[in-house]
Amino acid sequence: MKVDVITIFPGMFQPLLDYGITHKAIDQGKLNLRCWNPRDFTTDRRRTVDGRPYGGGPGMVMKPEPLTACLDTVQLETTGPVIYLSPQGKQLDQDIIKKMSKLSGIIFLTGRYEGVDERVLQTRIDREISIGDYVLAGGELVAMVAIEAITRLIPGVLGNDLSAKNDSFSSGLLDYPHYTRPKIFKGIAVPDILLSGNHNKIQTWRLWQSLNRTRQRRPDLLTD
Ligand SMILES: C[S@@+](CC[C@H](N)C(=O)[O-])C[C@H]1O[C@@H](n2cnc3c(N)ncnc32)[C@H](O)[C@@H]1O
């Protein structure tokens, strides 16, 4: 899968290249992650990417010309929806991540300052996605969150593809509790059923745990 990110801080994405599941997916050739800096598409000596807002007021706005020139180049190299990370977008969830993971390409546009000139959004953006009802200084962390969540769902990236199927939200429920050695820790024993070797009973126990947790912690998931 090709993921292209437009950002004035491409260095922020280095950890995705160096660590964890994204590093592994890149190594396996399953993820092609590239960053594009709008500053490289400016025409002035100072490489300006922001301007003062028309109408006055605080802060700066990302200028349309470098962003659209950057997008023009990116779209020569890849296809896929252009997603602007914005607090005003639809809230990111596992369903959106699942749909994104099935695409062959996706382009994330990350804003900074007060955001992006509205005309870029009107003419070049397919969708706006938010990480939640709070405001960050930029879209980079949101893009990184989405990229890691998407990468987990690319077939073959996780050691066992079943892991993702059992995860919270994948089946509409929260995940069941997990235990590993030792059998007793701080006086708390691993539930006997998990040591029984009876896989049918273990499955039933896990489903019951998932349902119970979902009812207690996220009843909204059961009514949606
Ligand atoms: C300081 S914010 C601008 C917020 C904008 N003035 C507003 O209130 O809608 C700068 C950039 O951070 C990113 N951003 C901030 N909060 C976000 C959120 N909750 N979800 C997605 N992106 C966010 C966006 O890319 C945005 O352009």
Tab-separated table of C-alpha atoms and ligand atoms in Angstrom:
chain	number	residue	atom	x	y	z
A	1	MET	CA	0.000	0.000	0.000
A	2	LYS	CA	1.213	3.493	-0.844
A	3	VAL	CA	0.810	6.181	1.818
A	4	ASP	CA	1.877	9.704	0.919
A	5	VAL	CA	1.916	12.447	3.528
A	6	ILE	CA	2.108	16.159	2.858
A	7	THR	CA	3.765	17.813	5.836
A	8	ILE	CA	6.101	20.679	6.632
A	9	PHE	CA	7.674	18.408	9.289
A	10	PRO	CA	8.629	15.204	7.445
A	11	GLY	CA	11.194	14.362	10.171
A	12	MET	CA	8.314	13.660	12.558
A	13	PHE	CA	7.591	10.488	10.569
A	14	GLN	CA	11.045	8.959	11.062
A	15	PRO	CA	9.920	6.820	14.053
A	16	LEU	CA	7.386	5.073	11.799
A	17	LEU	CA	10.237	4.116	9.483
A	18	ASP	CA	12.450	2.948	12.357
A	19	TYR	CA	10.157	1.138	14.791
A	20	GLY	CA	7.467	-1.479	15.175
A	21	ILE	CA	4.849	-2.681	12.792
A	22	THR	CA	5.269	0.153	10.266
A	23	HIS	CA	9.019	-0.486	10.097
A	24	LYS	CA	8.291	-4.186	9.540
A	25	ALA	CA	5.678	-3.492	6.825
A	26	ILE	CA	8.075	-1.172	4.989
A	27	ASP	CA	10.807	-3.805	5.263
A	28	GLN	CA	8.464	-6.430	3.797
A	29	GLY	CA	7.509	-4.127	0.917
A	30	LYS	CA	3.872	-4.013	2.106
A	31	LEU	CA	3.928	-0.323	2.978
A	32	ASN	CA	5.465	2.433	0.913
A	33	LEU	CA	5.488	5.559	3.086
A	34	ARG	CA	6.662	8.836	1.610
A	35	CYS	CA	6.579	12.382	2.921
A	36	TRP	CA	6.375	15.494	0.784
A	37	ASN	CA	7.273	18.941	2.073
A	38	PRO	CA	5.263	21.860	0.640
A	39	ARG	CA	8.346	24.039	1.268
A	40	ASP	CA	9.982	22.209	-1.638
A	41	PHE	CA	7.194	23.567	-3.851
A	42	THR	CA	7.564	27.254	-2.963
A	43	THR	CA	8.978	29.767	-5.405
A	44	ASP	CA	10.268	32.495	-3.068
A	45	ARG	CA	13.712	32.715	-1.493
A	46	ARG	CA	12.345	32.242	2.049
A	47	ARG	CA	10.328	29.153	1.063
A	48	THR	CA	7.165	30.586	2.594
A	49	VAL	CA	4.304	28.178	3.277
A	50	ASP	CA	2.088	30.426	5.413
A	51	GLY	CA	0.427	33.799	5.116
A	52	ARG	CA	-1.553	36.212	7.261
A	53	PRO	CA	-5.318	35.617	7.280
A	54	TYR	CA	-7.545	37.858	5.189
A	55	GLY	CA	-9.920	39.686	7.505
A	56	GLY	CA	-7.301	39.842	10.250
A	57	GLY	CA	-7.129	37.839	13.417
A	58	PRO	CA	-4.494	35.687	15.082
A	59	GLY	CA	-2.237	33.079	13.549
A	60	MET	CA	-1.196	32.185	10.047
A	61	VAL	CA	-2.826	30.154	7.294
A	62	MET	CA	-1.161	27.586	5.028
A	63	LYS	CA	-0.848	29.127	1.574
A	64	PRO	CA	-2.648	27.383	-1.281
A	65	GLU	CA	0.065	27.524	-3.975
A	66	PRO	CA	2.748	25.313	-2.350
A	67	LEU	CA	0.100	22.819	-1.213
A	68	THR	CA	-1.518	22.470	-4.623
A	69	ALA	CA	1.845	22.306	-6.410
A	70	CYS	CA	2.884	19.594	-3.959
A	71	LEU	CA	-0.393	17.714	-4.477
A	72	ASP	CA	0.011	17.938	-8.269
A	73	THR	CA	3.357	16.149	-7.991
A	74	VAL	CA	2.158	13.574	-5.477
A	75	GLN	CA	-0.819	12.729	-7.683
A	76	LEU	CA	1.479	12.069	-10.635
A	77	GLU	CA	3.065	9.311	-8.544
A	78	THR	CA	0.104	7.769	-6.777
A	79	THR	CA	-3.676	7.500	-6.722
A	80	GLY	CA	-6.143	7.421	-3.861
A	81	PRO	CA	-8.276	9.755	-1.837
A	82	VAL	CA	-6.808	12.949	-0.428
A	83	ILE	CA	-7.602	13.089	3.279
A	84	TYR	CA	-7.191	16.336	5.208
A	85	LEU	CA	-6.611	15.786	8.926
A	86	SER	CA	-8.849	18.306	10.630
A	87	PRO	CA	-10.673	18.696	13.955
A	88	GLN	CA	-13.726	19.487	11.819
A	89	GLY	CA	-13.709	16.098	10.065
A	90	LYS	CA	-15.480	12.810	10.742
A	91	GLN	CA	-14.063	11.123	13.805
A	92	LEU	CA	-11.570	8.356	13.081
A	93	ASP	CA	-12.666	4.866	14.126
A	94	GLN	CA	-11.877	1.244	13.319
A	95	ASP	CA	-14.459	1.110	10.488
A	96	ILE	CA	-12.757	4.019	8.719
A	97	ILE	CA	-9.344	2.419	9.333
A	98	LYS	CA	-10.611	-0.889	7.882
A	99	LYS	CA	-11.849	0.844	4.717
A	100	MET	CA	-8.579	2.758	4.354
A	101	SER	CA	-6.533	-0.442	4.737
A	102	LYS	CA	-8.232	-1.883	1.628
A	103	LEU	CA	-7.043	1.002	-0.582
A	104	SER	CA	-3.945	0.707	-2.716
A	105	GLY	CA	-3.055	4.336	-2.054
A	106	ILE	CA	-3.972	7.204	0.226
A	107	ILE	CA	-2.724	10.792	0.568
A	108	PHE	CA	-2.792	12.575	3.928
A	109	LEU	CA	-2.620	16.359	4.037
A	110	THR	CA	-1.523	17.647	7.442
A	111	GLY	CA	-2.225	21.219	8.447
A	112	ARG	CA	-0.347	23.555	10.801
A	113	TYR	CA	-1.002	27.081	12.105
A	114	GLU	CA	-4.708	28.026	11.833
A	115	GLY	CA	-5.128	25.422	9.100
A	116	VAL	CA	-5.197	25.333	5.315
A	117	ASP	CA	-6.588	27.949	2.908
A	118	GLU	CA	-10.243	26.963	2.419
A	119	ARG	CA	-9.904	26.888	-1.377
A	120	VAL	CA	-7.508	23.944	-1.153
A	121	LEU	CA	-10.102	22.078	0.882
A	122	GLN	CA	-12.844	22.989	-1.600
A	123	THR	CA	-10.943	21.879	-4.677
A	124	ARG	CA	-8.503	19.128	-3.680
A	125	ILE	CA	-9.792	17.233	-0.658
A	126	ASP	CA	-11.949	14.110	-0.756
A	127	ARG	CA	-12.520	13.754	2.963
A	128	GLU	CA	-11.691	15.328	6.335
A	129	ILE	CA	-10.818	13.102	9.274
A	130	SER	CA	-10.493	14.102	12.934
A	131	ILE	CA	-8.823	12.225	15.777
A	132	GLY	CA	-11.287	13.626	18.324
A	133	ASP	CA	-12.887	16.726	19.710
A	134	TYR	CA	-9.703	18.507	20.733
A	135	VAL	CA	-7.224	20.639	18.830
A	136	LEU	CA	-3.612	19.679	18.134
A	137	ALA	CA	-0.937	21.965	16.723
A	138	GLY	CA	-0.710	19.921	13.528
A	139	GLY	CA	-2.084	16.931	11.644
A	140	GLU	CA	1.164	14.918	11.719
A	141	LEU	CA	0.400	12.934	14.872
A	142	VAL	CA	-3.070	12.150	13.525
A	143	ALA	CA	-1.612	10.892	10.254
A	144	MET	CA	0.834	8.720	12.229
A	145	VAL	CA	-1.973	7.270	14.336
A	146	ALA	CA	-3.967	6.445	11.210
A	147	ILE	CA	-0.942	4.961	9.420
A	148	GLU	CA	-0.090	2.627	12.303
A	149	ALA	CA	-3.712	1.501	12.680
A	150	ILE	CA	-4.022	0.936	8.899
A	151	THR	CA	-0.727	-0.954	8.732
A	152	ARG	CA	-1.871	-3.497	11.360
A	153	LEU	CA	-4.695	-4.457	8.974
A	154	ILE	CA	-2.587	-4.966	5.851
A	155	PRO	CA	-2.694	-8.764	5.339
A	156	GLY	CA	0.467	-10.512	6.502
A	157	VAL	CA	1.853	-7.605	8.513
A	158	LEU	CA	0.822	-8.913	11.934
A	159	GLY	CA	2.405	-12.231	12.914
A	160	ASN	CA	-1.106	-13.711	13.001
A	161	ASP	CA	-3.902	-11.982	11.059
A	162	LEU	CA	-6.354	-13.339	13.656
A	163	SER	CA	-4.943	-10.831	16.178
A	164	ALA	CA	-6.553	-7.959	14.324
A	165	LYS	CA	-9.849	-9.863	13.909
A	166	ASN	CA	-10.087	-10.348	17.694
A	167	ASP	CA	-9.178	-6.761	18.530
A	168	SER	CA	-11.595	-4.344	20.135
A	169	PHE	CA	-14.116	-2.861	17.648
A	170	SER	CA	-13.309	-5.355	14.864
A	171	SER	CA	-16.282	-7.551	15.752
A	172	GLY	CA	-18.214	-4.677	17.316
A	173	LEU	CA	-17.157	-5.732	20.837
A	174	LEU	CA	-14.234	-4.922	23.126
A	175	ASP	CA	-11.436	-7.488	23.317
A	176	TYR	CA	-11.398	-10.153	26.055
A	177	PRO	CA	-8.732	-10.103	28.848
A	178	HIS	CA	-5.296	-11.569	28.144
A	179	TYR	CA	-2.910	-13.408	30.470
A	180	THR	CA	0.586	-14.864	30.229
A	181	ARG	CA	3.032	-16.511	32.656
A	182	PRO	CA	3.284	-16.653	35.643
A	183	LYS	CA	0.084	-18.472	36.669
A	184	ILE	CA	-0.170	-16.334	39.811
A	185	PHE	CA	0.939	-12.697	39.936
A	186	LYS	CA	0.457	-10.437	42.974
A	187	GLY	CA	-1.911	-13.078	44.364
A	188	ILE	CA	-4.127	-13.022	41.265
A	189	ALA	CA	-4.466	-16.339	39.437
A	190	VAL	CA	-5.028	-16.830	35.721
A	191	PRO	CA	-8.647	-18.057	35.252
A	192	ASP	CA	-8.708	-21.897	35.407
A	193	ILE	CA	-10.562	-22.177	32.112
A	194	LEU	CA	-7.539	-20.778	30.228
A	195	LEU	CA	-5.385	-23.601	31.610
A	196	SER	CA	-7.974	-26.296	30.805
A	197	GLY	CA	-6.912	-26.929	27.212
A	198	ASN	CA	-10.624	-27.060	26.231
A	199	HIS	CA	-10.715	-24.732	23.228
A	200	ASN	CA	-14.493	-24.644	22.873
A	201	LYS	CA	-14.930	-23.631	26.487
A	202	ILE	CA	-12.139	-21.057	26.167
A	203	GLN	CA	-13.848	-19.541	23.100
A	204	THR	CA	-17.165	-19.320	24.952
A	205	TRP	CA	-15.480	-17.764	28.005
A	206	ARG	CA	-13.716	-15.187	25.844
A	207	LEU	CA	-16.918	-14.242	24.021
A	208	TRP	CA	-18.733	-13.874	27.339
A	209	GLN	CA	-15.881	-11.686	28.668
A	210	SER	CA	-16.004	-9.527	25.549
A	211	LEU	CA	-19.760	-9.076	25.840
A	212	ASN	CA	-19.572	-8.323	29.541
A	213	ARG	CA	-16.777	-5.768	29.145
A	214	THR	CA	-18.568	-4.091	26.263
A	215	ARG	CA	-21.781	-3.869	28.285
A	216	GLN	CA	-19.909	-2.381	31.253
A	217	ARG	CA	-17.463	-0.055	29.491
A	218	ARG	CA	-19.005	0.787	26.135
A	219	PRO	CA	-22.738	0.015	26.154
A	220	ASP	CA	-23.078	2.387	23.176
A	221	LEU	CA	-21.373	-0.264	21.002
A	222	LEU	CA	-24.183	-2.744	21.727
A	223	THR	CA	-26.977	-0.361	20.795
A	224	ASP	CA	-25.479	1.107	17.571
B	1	LIG	C1	-4.161	24.387	15.347
B	1	LIG	S1	-4.928	23.312	14.238
B	1	LIG	C2	-6.076	24.333	13.412
B	1	LIG	C3	-7.447	24.237	13.971
B	1	LIG	C4	-8.480	25.070	13.225
B	1	LIG	N1	-8.213	26.470	13.389
B	1	LIG	C5	-9.842	24.723	13.772
B	1	LIG	O1	-10.163	25.196	14.863
B	1	LIG	O2	-10.588	23.954	13.142
B	1	LIG	C6	-3.682	23.020	13.024
B	1	LIG	C7	-3.799	21.726	12.280
B	1	LIG	O3	-3.733	20.644	13.172
B	1	LIG	C8	-4.460	19.544	12.680
B	1	LIG	N2	-5.398	19.117	13.735
B	1	LIG	C9	-5.590	19.721	14.921
B	1	LIG	N3	-6.484	19.071	15.660
B	1	LIG	C10	-6.862	18.002	14.941
B	1	LIG	C11	-7.794	16.952	15.177
B	1	LIG	N4	-8.518	16.871	16.285
B	1	LIG	N5	-7.943	16.003	14.217
B	1	LIG	C12	-7.236	16.072	13.070
B	1	LIG	N6	-6.344	17.052	12.792
B	1	LIG	C13	-6.166	18.014	13.715
B	1	LIG	C14	-5.149	19.996	11.399
B	1	LIG	O4	-4.415	19.499	10.292
B	1	LIG	C15	-5.076	21.505	11.495
B	1	LIG	O5	-5.006	22.099	10.238
